[in-house]
Each structure stands twice: as C-alpha cells, then as structure tokens.
PDB file of C-alpha atoms in Angstrom:
ATOM      1  CA  VAL D   1     -10.306 -53.592  80.938  1.00  0.00           C
ATOM      2  CA  LEU D   2      -8.112 -55.262  83.569  1.00  0.00           C
ATOM      3  CA  GLN D   3     -11.197 -56.453  85.452  1.00  0.00           C
ATOM      4  CA  LEU D   4     -12.680 -58.016  82.321  1.00  0.00           C
ATOM      5  CA  LEU D   5      -9.380 -59.606  81.362  1.00  0.00           C
ATOM      6  CA  SER D   6      -8.739 -61.055  84.829  1.00  0.00           C
ATOM      7  CA  THR D   7     -12.325 -62.339  85.086  1.00  0.00           C
ATOM      8  CA  SER D   8     -12.021 -63.997  81.680  1.00  0.00           C
ATOM      9  CA  ILE D   9      -8.774 -65.686  82.650  1.00  0.00           C
ATOM     10  CA  ALA D  10     -10.263 -66.843  85.970  1.00  0.00           C
ATOM     11  CA  GLU D  11     -13.293 -68.305  84.178  1.00  0.00           C
ATOM     12  CA  ALA D  12     -10.998 -70.060  81.700  1.00  0.00           C
ATOM     13  CA  PHE D  13      -9.266 -71.766  84.634  1.00  0.00           C
ATOM     14  CA  GLY D  14     -12.565 -73.160  85.925  1.00  0.00           C
ATOM     15  CA  SER D  15     -12.597 -74.546  89.447  1.00  0.00           C
ATOM     16  CA  GLU D  16      -9.498 -74.662  91.600  1.00  0.00           C
ATOM     17  CA  GLU D  17      -9.029 -78.414  91.027  1.00  0.00           C
ATOM     18  CA  GLU D  18      -9.279 -77.970  87.266  1.00  0.00           C
ATOM     19  CA  ALA D  19      -6.840 -75.071  87.444  1.00  0.00           C
ATOM     20  CA  ALA D  20      -4.352 -77.227  89.350  1.00  0.00           C
ATOM     21  CA  GLY D  21      -4.640 -79.945  86.703  1.00  0.00           C
ATOM     22  CA  ARG D  22      -4.180 -77.480  83.885  1.00  0.00           C
ATOM     23  CA  LEU D  23      -1.279 -75.862  85.715  1.00  0.00           C
ATOM     24  CA  ALA D  24       0.500 -79.204  85.990  1.00  0.00           C
ATOM     25  CA  ALA D  25      -0.276 -80.113  82.383  1.00  0.00           C
ATOM     26  CA  GLY D  26       0.226 -76.755  80.723  1.00  0.00           C
ATOM     27  CA  GLY D  27       3.417 -75.541  82.361  1.00  0.00           C
ATOM     28  CA  GLY D  28       1.805 -72.662  84.255  1.00  0.00           C
ATOM     29  CA  LEU D  29       2.164 -69.850  81.705  1.00  0.00           C
ATOM     30  CA  ALA D  30      -1.492 -68.835  81.970  1.00  0.00           C
ATOM     31  CA  SER D  31      -1.263 -68.947  85.755  1.00  0.00           C
ATOM     32  CA  LEU D  32       1.814 -66.737  85.684  1.00  0.00           C
ATOM     33  CA  LEU D  33       0.084 -64.264  83.372  1.00  0.00           C
ATOM     34  CA  TYR D  34      -2.978 -64.259  85.636  1.00  0.00           C
ATOM     35  CA  LEU D  35      -0.832 -63.557  88.697  1.00  0.00           C
ATOM     36  CA  GLU D  36       1.064 -60.811  86.925  1.00  0.00           C
ATOM     37  CA  LEU D  37      -2.192 -59.251  85.749  1.00  0.00           C
ATOM     38  CA  LEU D  38      -3.580 -59.278  89.289  1.00  0.00           C
ATOM     39  CA  ASP D  39      -0.353 -57.827  90.630  1.00  0.00           C
ATOM     40  CA  ALA D  40      -0.331 -55.097  88.004  1.00  0.00           C
ATOM     41  CA  SER D  41      -3.963 -54.197  88.570  1.00  0.00           C
ATOM     42  CA  PHE D  42      -3.684 -53.999  92.360  1.00  0.00           C
ATOM     43  CA  SER D  43      -0.224 -52.468  92.708  1.00  0.00           C
ATOM     44  CA  LEU D  44       0.696 -50.369  89.698  1.00  0.00           C
ATOM     45  CA  ASP D  45       3.328 -48.560  91.765  1.00  0.00           C
ATOM     46  CA  GLY D  46       5.099 -51.762  92.888  1.00  0.00           C
ATOM     47  CA  THR D  47       7.424 -52.045  89.913  1.00  0.00           C
ATOM     48  CA  ILE D  48       8.062 -48.313  89.728  1.00  0.00           C
ATOM     49  CA  GLY D  49       8.845 -48.206  93.437  1.00  0.00           C
ATOM     50  CA  ALA D  50      11.156 -51.202  93.126  1.00  0.00           C
ATOM     51  CA  PHE D  51      13.190 -49.459  90.409  1.00  0.00           C
ATOM     52  CA  ALA D  52      13.485 -46.430  92.689  1.00  0.00           C
ATOM     53  CA  ILE D  53      15.220 -48.635  95.288  1.00  0.00           C
ATOM     54  CA  THR D  54      17.451 -50.716  92.999  1.00  0.00           C
ATOM     55  CA  THR D  55      18.057 -51.415  89.319  1.00  0.00           C
ATOM     56  CA  ASN D  56      19.032 -55.030  89.970  1.00  0.00           C
ATOM     57  CA  LEU D  57      16.437 -56.786  87.793  1.00  0.00           C
ATOM     58  CA  PRO D  58      16.705 -60.280  89.356  1.00  0.00           C
ATOM     59  CA  LEU D  59      16.224 -58.754  92.811  1.00  0.00           C
ATOM     60  CA  ILE D  60      13.161 -56.804  91.625  1.00  0.00           C
ATOM     61  CA  LEU D  61      11.663 -59.893  89.936  1.00  0.00           C
ATOM     62  CA  THR D  62      12.263 -61.980  93.042  1.00  0.00           C
ATOM     63  CA  GLY D  63      10.694 -59.411  95.357  1.00  0.00           C
ATOM     64  CA  LEU D  64       7.653 -58.804  93.179  1.00  0.00           C
ATOM     65  CA  GLY D  65       7.196 -62.529  92.548  1.00  0.00           C
ATOM     66  CA  LEU D  66       7.328 -63.374  96.254  1.00  0.00           C
ATOM     67  CA  GLY D  67       4.895 -60.542  96.993  1.00  0.00           C
ATOM     68  CA  ALA D  68       2.471 -61.819  94.351  1.00  0.00           C
ATOM     69  CA  LEU D  69       2.722 -65.383  95.684  1.00  0.00           C
ATOM     70  CA  PHE D  70       2.080 -64.204  99.244  1.00  0.00           C
ATOM     71  CA  ILE D  71      -0.984 -62.167  98.249  1.00  0.00           C
ATOM     72  CA  ARG D  72      -2.320 -65.040  96.130  1.00  0.00           C
ATOM     73  CA  SER D  73      -1.899 -67.581  98.932  1.00  0.00           C
ATOM     74  CA  LEU D  74      -3.484 -65.177 101.429  1.00  0.00           C
ATOM     75  CA  THR D  75      -6.438 -64.621  99.095  1.00  0.00           C
ATOM     76  CA  LEU D  76      -6.884 -68.363  98.528  1.00  0.00           C
ATOM     77  CA  MET D  77      -6.714 -69.043 102.269  1.00  0.00           C
ATOM     78  CA  LEU D  78      -9.355 -66.406 102.995  1.00  0.00           C
ATOM     79  CA  SER D  79     -11.544 -67.820 100.215  1.00  0.00           C
ATOM     80  CA  ARG D  80     -11.216 -71.436 101.361  1.00  0.00           C
ATOM     81  CA  GLU D  81     -11.863 -70.632 104.999  1.00  0.00           C
ATOM     82  CA  LYS D  82     -14.740 -68.308 104.073  1.00  0.00           C
ATOM     83  CA  ALA D  83     -13.254 -65.884 106.600  1.00  0.00           C
ATOM     84  CA  LEU D  84     -14.670 -62.830 104.900  1.00  0.00           C
ATOM     85  CA  ASP D  85     -18.223 -64.217 104.973  1.00  0.00           C
ATOM     86  CA  SER D  86     -18.366 -63.708 108.719  1.00  0.00           C
ATOM     87  CA  LEU D  87     -16.895 -60.193 108.511  1.00  0.00           C
ATOM     88  CA  VAL D  88     -19.866 -58.637 106.755  1.00  0.00           C
ATOM     89  CA  TYR D  89     -18.852 -54.975 106.989  1.00  0.00           C
ATOM     90  CA  LEU D  90     -15.207 -55.339 105.970  1.00  0.00           C
ATOM     91  CA  GLU D  91     -15.908 -55.000 102.246  1.00  0.00           C
ATOM     92  CA  HIS D  92     -17.928 -51.851 102.913  1.00  0.00           C
ATOM     93  CA  GLY D  93     -15.053 -50.448 104.965  1.00  0.00           C
ATOM     94  CA  ALA D  94     -12.688 -51.077 102.050  1.00  0.00           C
ATOM     95  CA  HIS D  95     -15.054 -49.222  99.721  1.00  0.00           C
ATOM     96  CA  TYR D  96     -15.269 -46.312 102.164  1.00  0.00           C
ATOM     97  CA  ALA D  97     -11.462 -46.223 102.410  1.00  0.00           C
ATOM     98  CA  ILE D  98     -11.167 -46.112  98.611  1.00  0.00           C
ATOM     99  CA  GLY D  99     -13.796 -43.356  98.484  1.00  0.00           C
ATOM    100  CA  ALA D 100     -11.940 -41.383 101.154  1.00  0.00           C
ATOM    101  CA  LEU D 101      -8.725 -41.751  99.180  1.00  0.00           C
ATOM    102  CA  GLY D 102     -10.498 -40.419  96.086  1.00  0.00           C
ATOM    103  CA  LEU D 103     -11.835 -37.429  98.022  1.00  0.00           C
ATOM    104  CA  LEU D 104      -8.374 -36.748  99.438  1.00  0.00           C
ATOM    105  CA  MET D 105      -6.910 -36.860  95.946  1.00  0.00           C
ATOM    106  CA  LEU D 106      -9.526 -34.417  94.676  1.00  0.00           C
ATOM    107  CA  SER D 107      -8.973 -32.110  97.629  1.00  0.00           C
ATOM    108  CA  GLY D 108      -5.229 -32.319  96.973  1.00  0.00           C
ATOM    109  CA  ILE D 109      -5.855 -30.913  93.490  1.00  0.00           C
ATOM    110  CA  LEU D 110      -7.827 -28.039  94.954  1.00  0.00           C
ATOM    111  CA  LEU D 111      -5.276 -27.374  97.702  1.00  0.00           C
ATOM    112  CA  LYS D 112      -2.453 -27.279  95.168  1.00  0.00           C
ATOM    113  CA  GLN D 113      -3.904 -24.045  93.795  1.00  0.00           C
ATOM    114  CA  TRP D 114      -3.055 -22.405  97.153  1.00  0.00           C
ATOM    115  CA  HIS D 115       0.348 -24.154  97.285  1.00  0.00           C
ATOM    116  CA  MET D 116      -0.792 -26.402 100.119  1.00  0.00           C
ATOM    117  CA  HIS D 117      -0.067 -30.108 100.394  1.00  0.00           C
ATOM    118  CA  LEU D 118      -1.877 -32.933 102.191  1.00  0.00           C
ATOM    119  CA  PRO D 119       0.571 -35.135 104.091  1.00  0.00           C
ATOM    120  CA  GLU D 120       0.869 -38.656 102.682  1.00  0.00           C
ATOM    121  CA  TRP D 121       0.345 -40.271 106.065  1.00  0.00           C
ATOM    122  CA  LEU D 122      -3.148 -38.765 106.243  1.00  0.00           C
ATOM    123  CA  SER D 123      -4.572 -41.003 103.512  1.00  0.00           C
ATOM    124  CA  GLY D 124      -3.035 -44.081 105.100  1.00  0.00           C
ATOM    125  CA  LEU D 125      -4.348 -43.143 108.533  1.00  0.00           C
ATOM    126  CA  ILE D 126      -7.882 -42.532 107.246  1.00  0.00           C
ATOM    127  CA  GLY D 127      -7.835 -45.853 105.376  1.00  0.00           C
ATOM    128  CA  VAL D 128      -6.608 -47.783 108.407  1.00  0.00           C
ATOM    129  CA  VAL D 129      -9.166 -46.116 110.702  1.00  0.00           C
ATOM    130  CA  LEU D 130     -12.043 -46.914 108.324  1.00  0.00           C
ATOM    131  CA  LEU D 131     -10.918 -50.528 107.924  1.00  0.00           C
ATOM    132  CA  LEU D 132     -10.477 -50.980 111.684  1.00  0.00           C
ATOM    133  CA  LEU D 133     -13.942 -49.539 112.325  1.00  0.00           C
ATOM    134  CA  ALA D 134     -15.389 -51.944 109.745  1.00  0.00           C
ATOM    135  CA  LEU D 135     -13.479 -54.868 111.280  1.00  0.00           C
ATOM    136  CA  PHE D 136     -14.614 -54.096 114.826  1.00  0.00           C
ATOM    137  CA  ASP D 137     -18.196 -53.594 113.658  1.00  0.00           C
ATOM    138  CA  SER D 138     -18.071 -56.912 111.780  1.00  0.00           C
ATOM    139  CA  LEU D 139     -16.723 -58.701 114.854  1.00  0.00           C
ATOM    140  CA  ARG D 140     -19.454 -57.135 116.986  1.00  0.00           C
ATOM    141  CA  GLN D 141     -22.092 -58.211 114.456  1.00  0.00           C
ATOM    142  CA  ARG D 142     -20.694 -61.760 114.342  1.00  0.00           C
ATOM    143  CA  ARG D 143     -20.724 -61.956 118.158  1.00  0.00           C
ATOM    144  CA  ASN D 144     -24.350 -60.724 118.284  1.00  0.00           C
ATOM    145  CA  VAL D 145     -25.434 -63.286 115.686  1.00  0.00           C
ATOM    146  CA  SER D 146     -23.681 -66.130 117.523  1.00  0.00           C
ATOM    147  CA  ILE D 147     -25.332 -65.135 120.828  1.00  0.00           C
ATOM    148  CA  GLN D 148     -28.816 -65.252 119.303  1.00  0.00           C
TER     149      GLN D 148
END
C-alpha cells in the first residue's frame, strides 16, 4: 500500500522541474507528505526509537526532519549523478541483505523455542558484508568494462 501511495504521489509531481515549480506555487504540503511517507516506509522504527530517547517533541521532529532531508538529498544526488548505474551489483547485494535479514528473523523464531537468542549485531554484520561484497564486485565489473 505504501509503495502504491508513494508511486502515485511521485507520478503526480511529474518531473523534478515540475515538482520544484509546484512546490514553490503550492506551499510544499504534498512534498512534505511525500517525504514523511518515504520516511515512514523506510524507517518505521525511527519515531519509536526517538521517543525511547526523549519525549521532547520539537527535538524529535527536528531530528527526524533533518534525517529525512539528508536521505532525500542523498537519493537525489545519486539519481542525478547516475552513480548507481555503474554499480550494477549493488542493488542485488541489497536484496540479498534483506533476504538474509528475513532468514535471520525466521531462524530467531525457531531458536526462541529453545530459549536461544541471535545477537542483534549479527544481522547488521551480515548485511554490511553482503553490501560490501556487492560494492567491491560492482567496482571490479566497472573497472573491467572500462579496460575493454
């Protein structure tokens, strides 16, 4: 549902130039909703984790807003520079990391029956290793293509 909603909002914005014009003309409410939707769909634990640290609402809003702006600007920069087009295996590595996380979660359910617990750092380590392998393989592939 979130994917369909965010895709619909992105299509309503049109191109980036049209979105900038609409943002200036319309006050930015749709852009804010789009950013909040993206933030909620990619980091559902962000708000919950922020309330675990502090209950100061302006501080939480500021932190989450700055985080969303940083991720949005990073995503736009990577899109404009077409940086991910040359790193062909990075997307696959991200999918493998998500799959590994799913398998770890399923195994955690099974291990709970025997009162065992998977350490939290294990999922992070496996994700980082898979992404680094994908990055190095993409860089190697890009170097081989540029040599030929």
